[in-house]
Protein backbone atom coordinates (compact mmCIF):
# COMPACT_ATOMS: atom_id res chain seq x y z
CA MET A 1 0.00 0.00 0.00
CA LYS A 2 2.89 2.37 0.73
CA ALA A 3 4.14 2.06 -2.84
CA THR A 4 0.63 2.76 -4.14
CA LEU A 5 0.30 5.89 -2.02
CA ILE A 6 3.71 7.10 -3.14
CA GLN A 7 2.76 6.68 -6.80
CA GLN A 8 -0.55 8.47 -6.23
CA TYR A 9 1.33 11.31 -4.54
CA ILE A 10 3.69 11.62 -7.51
CA THR A 11 0.82 11.50 -10.00
CA HIS A 12 -1.17 14.12 -8.09
CA THR A 13 1.84 16.43 -7.94
CA LEU A 14 2.57 16.21 -11.65
CA GLU A 15 -1.06 16.58 -12.71
CA HIS A 16 -1.71 19.61 -10.48
CA ASN A 17 1.81 21.06 -10.54
CA GLN A 18 1.78 21.17 -6.75
CA THR A 19 1.92 18.70 -3.90
CA PRO A 20 -1.29 17.82 -2.00
CA THR A 21 -2.17 20.50 0.54
CA SER A 22 -3.56 18.21 3.25
CA VAL A 23 -3.78 14.57 4.27
CA TYR A 24 -7.57 14.84 4.11
CA GLN A 25 -7.49 16.05 0.52
CA PHE A 26 -4.94 13.44 -0.55
CA ALA A 27 -6.67 10.53 1.23
CA LYS A 28 -10.00 11.47 -0.31
CA ALA A 29 -8.48 11.55 -3.79
CA ALA A 30 -6.84 8.20 -3.08
CA GLY A 31 -10.19 6.71 -2.12
CA MET A 32 -9.41 6.11 1.55
CA GLU A 33 -10.28 7.53 4.94
CA GLU A 34 -7.81 9.99 6.45
CA GLN A 35 -7.38 7.72 9.47
CA ALA A 36 -6.33 4.85 7.20
CA PHE A 37 -3.56 6.98 5.70
CA TYR A 38 -1.87 7.21 9.10
CA ASN A 39 -1.40 3.46 9.14
CA TYR A 40 1.31 4.01 6.55
CA PHE A 41 2.69 7.52 7.03
CA SER A 42 2.58 10.07 9.83
CA GLY A 43 1.90 12.85 7.34
CA LEU A 44 2.56 14.11 3.84
CA GLU A 45 6.09 15.19 4.73
CA ALA A 46 6.90 11.66 5.91
CA LEU A 47 5.46 10.26 2.68
CA GLU A 48 7.56 12.63 0.59
CA MET A 49 10.73 11.75 2.49
CA SER A 50 10.07 8.05 1.91
CA ILE A 51 10.06 8.45 -1.88
CA TYR A 52 13.79 8.87 -2.38
CA GLU A 53 14.46 6.28 0.32
CA GLN A 54 12.36 3.78 -1.60
CA TRP A 55 14.13 4.51 -4.88
CA PHE A 56 17.56 4.16 -3.29
CA SER A 57 16.63 0.96 -1.47
CA GLU A 58 15.35 -0.53 -4.74
CA ALA A 59 18.61 0.38 -6.47
CA TYR A 60 20.76 -1.04 -3.67
CA ILE A 61 18.75 -4.28 -3.44
CA GLN A 62 19.05 -4.71 -7.20
CA CYS A 63 22.82 -4.28 -7.02
CA ALA A 64 23.29 -6.55 -4.01
CA ALA A 65 21.21 -9.29 -5.66
CA SER A 66 23.37 -9.32 -8.80
CA GLU A 67 25.71 -12.29 -9.23
CA PRO A 68 29.04 -10.39 -9.30
CA TRP A 69 28.24 -8.15 -6.25
CA ASN A 70 30.09 -10.20 -3.64
CA GLY A 71 33.22 -10.16 -5.76
CA TYR A 72 33.18 -6.41 -6.29
CA SER A 73 35.71 -4.10 -4.72
CA ALA A 74 34.45 -1.18 -2.62
CA ARG A 75 35.00 1.11 -5.62
CA GLU A 76 32.98 -1.14 -7.91
CA LYS A 77 30.12 -1.36 -5.39
CA VAL A 78 29.86 2.41 -5.02
CA LEU A 79 29.93 2.86 -8.79
CA ALA A 80 27.25 0.20 -9.26
CA VAL A 81 24.94 1.78 -6.68
CA PHE A 82 25.33 5.27 -8.15
CA TYR A 83 24.71 4.09 -11.73
CA THR A 84 21.71 1.97 -10.73
CA PHE A 85 20.18 4.73 -8.61
CA ILE A 86 20.20 7.13 -11.55
CA GLU A 87 18.56 4.45 -13.72
CA THR A 88 15.88 4.08 -11.01
CA LEU A 89 15.17 7.82 -11.15
CA LYS A 90 14.68 8.05 -14.90
CA PRO A 91 10.98 7.02 -15.00
CA ASN A 92 10.26 9.78 -12.47
CA ARG A 93 12.49 12.54 -13.84
CA SER A 94 9.66 15.10 -14.04
CA PHE A 95 8.84 14.62 -10.35
CA VAL A 96 12.52 14.78 -9.37
CA LYS A 97 12.87 18.07 -11.25
CA PHE A 98 9.70 19.41 -9.61
CA LEU A 99 11.11 18.80 -6.12
CA LYS A 100 14.45 20.29 -7.05
CA ASP A 101 12.85 23.43 -8.46
CA ARG A 102 10.60 23.76 -5.41
CA ASP A 103 13.28 23.30 -2.76
CA PHE A 104 16.79 23.82 -4.08
CA LYS A 105 19.73 23.80 -1.68
CA ALA A 106 23.30 24.64 -2.63
CA LEU A 107 25.86 21.99 -1.70
CA PRO A 108 26.75 20.82 0.88
CA LYS A 109 23.21 21.42 2.16
CA TRP A 110 20.29 19.26 1.08
CA PRO A 111 16.47 19.59 1.15
CA SER A 112 14.53 17.93 3.97
CA TYR A 113 12.88 15.42 1.62
CA LEU A 114 16.26 13.69 1.36
CA ASN A 115 16.68 13.18 5.11
CA THR A 116 15.33 9.62 5.21
CA LEU A 117 17.32 8.71 2.11
CA ARG A 118 20.46 10.02 3.80
CA GLU A 119 20.00 7.69 6.76
CA VAL A 120 19.79 4.65 4.49
CA PHE A 121 22.60 5.90 2.24
CA ILE A 122 24.96 6.43 5.18
CA ASP A 123 24.19 2.97 6.55
CA LYS A 124 24.85 1.20 3.23
CA MET A 125 27.94 3.22 2.35
CA LYS A 126 29.45 2.67 5.82
CA SER A 127 29.20 -1.06 5.22
CA ILE A 128 30.99 -0.75 1.86
CA ILE A 129 33.67 1.51 3.37
CA HIS A 130 34.31 -0.96 6.19
CA GLU A 131 34.81 -3.69 3.60
CA GLY A 132 37.30 -1.44 1.81
CA LEU A 133 39.18 -0.71 5.03
CA ASP A 134 39.32 -4.40 5.94
CA SER A 135 40.67 -5.32 2.50
CA LYS A 136 43.18 -2.44 2.62
CA GLU A 137 41.65 -1.00 -0.54
CA LEU A 138 40.94 2.13 1.50
CA ALA A 139 43.46 3.72 3.82
CA GLU A 140 42.95 3.79 7.56
CA ARG A 141 43.48 7.37 8.69
CA LYS A 142 42.73 8.21 12.31
CA TYR A 143 39.62 10.42 12.56
CA ILE A 144 39.68 11.10 8.81
CA ASP A 145 38.36 7.70 7.69
CA GLU A 146 35.27 8.32 9.83
CA LYS A 147 34.43 11.13 7.39
CA TYR A 148 34.73 9.03 4.22
CA VAL A 149 31.00 8.39 4.18
CA ASP A 150 30.26 12.12 4.39
CA GLY A 151 32.40 12.64 1.31
CA LEU A 152 30.40 10.02 -0.57
CA TRP A 153 27.16 11.70 0.49
CA ILE A 154 28.30 15.03 -0.96
CA ASN A 155 29.39 13.18 -4.09
CA PHE A 156 25.94 11.60 -4.27
CA LEU A 157 24.21 14.99 -3.99
CA PHE A 158 26.48 16.36 -6.70
CA ILE A 159 25.56 13.51 -9.05
CA LEU A 160 21.84 13.94 -8.35
CA LYS A 161 21.98 17.65 -9.15
CA PHE A 162 24.18 17.00 -12.21
CA TRP A 163 21.70 14.47 -13.61
CA ILE A 164 18.72 16.77 -13.08
CA GLU A 165 20.48 19.47 -15.11
CA ASP A 166 22.01 17.11 -17.70
CA THR A 167 20.71 17.68 -21.24
CA SER A 168 23.03 15.25 -23.04
CA ASN A 169 21.62 12.35 -25.08
CA GLY A 170 20.98 9.37 -22.85
CA PHE A 171 22.43 11.41 -19.97
CA GLU A 172 25.86 10.25 -21.08
CA LYS A 173 27.51 13.18 -19.30
CA THR A 174 26.03 11.95 -16.01
CA ASP A 175 27.59 8.53 -16.59
CA ALA A 176 30.95 10.23 -17.10
CA ALA A 177 30.42 12.39 -14.00
CA ILE A 178 29.70 9.31 -11.90
CA GLU A 179 32.78 7.51 -13.16
CA LYS A 180 35.14 10.44 -12.69
CA SER A 181 33.80 11.70 -9.35
CA VAL A 182 33.54 8.28 -7.70
CA ASN A 183 36.98 7.23 -8.93
CA LEU A 184 38.44 10.46 -7.57
CA ALA A 185 36.71 9.94 -4.22
CA MET A 186 37.93 6.37 -3.93
CA ASP A 187 41.45 7.39 -4.98
CA LEU A 188 41.49 9.98 -2.22
CA MET A 189 40.32 7.35 0.28
CA GLY A 190 42.92 4.85 -0.92
CA LYS A 191 46.53 4.64 0.11
CA SER A 192 48.48 7.37 -1.65
CA ALA A 193 51.96 8.81 -1.97
CA LEU A 194 51.06 11.17 0.87
CA ASP A 195 50.38 8.22 3.17
CA ALA A 196 53.73 6.69 2.21
CA ALA A 197 55.49 9.99 2.91
CA LEU A 198 53.78 10.31 6.30
CA ASP A 199 54.67 6.72 7.19
CA PHE A 200 58.29 7.33 6.21
CA GLY A 201 58.39 10.56 8.20
CA LYS A 202 56.98 8.76 11.22
CA PHE A 203 59.61 6.05 10.83
CA LEU A 204 62.42 8.61 10.65
CA PHE A 205 61.08 10.45 13.71
CA GLN A 206 60.84 7.25 15.74
CA ASN A 207 64.32 6.11 14.73
CA ARG A 208 66.31 9.29 14.93
């Protein structure tokens, strides 16, 4: 029923060029009593916040269910989730653009309708990052590695905004943006020449 209500909310918004103004109005249009609506959502804001969360969860589940997923590196998992999420958005591009035009926030801020999505995103990306740290694909840096997930969240917001504004055929520029931005992020999280220099400096200091 939640999925049905979400789709009705999207349809209502696109047909009227505005979101429903009250639970009563929306429930009536959906053919249900207002009280019944609250069995699924605490209000229209909660429903709206669940939309992106549902899309992201669908994308992540699709990725995790694919045969090669368990053999992917952390980098490959992040790339797969980002690519699949954008594919999930495509059937609802008009609604995504409506929300962006209604409530735009300049990075690194984000609109409130993404709050529930962020909770799920952080949870899933933390798991991938931990795998990368365990495999040594990503560098352990005291205090800094705790912020890796925040960097991926900003990257995610950047990609979402880029796709909304992308006018290239097949959104090919968005595909390139995902590849380049995620690879850069993962390179920065990986062991680098700077880490080697710091390790060597630490060695020299301890053995002077």
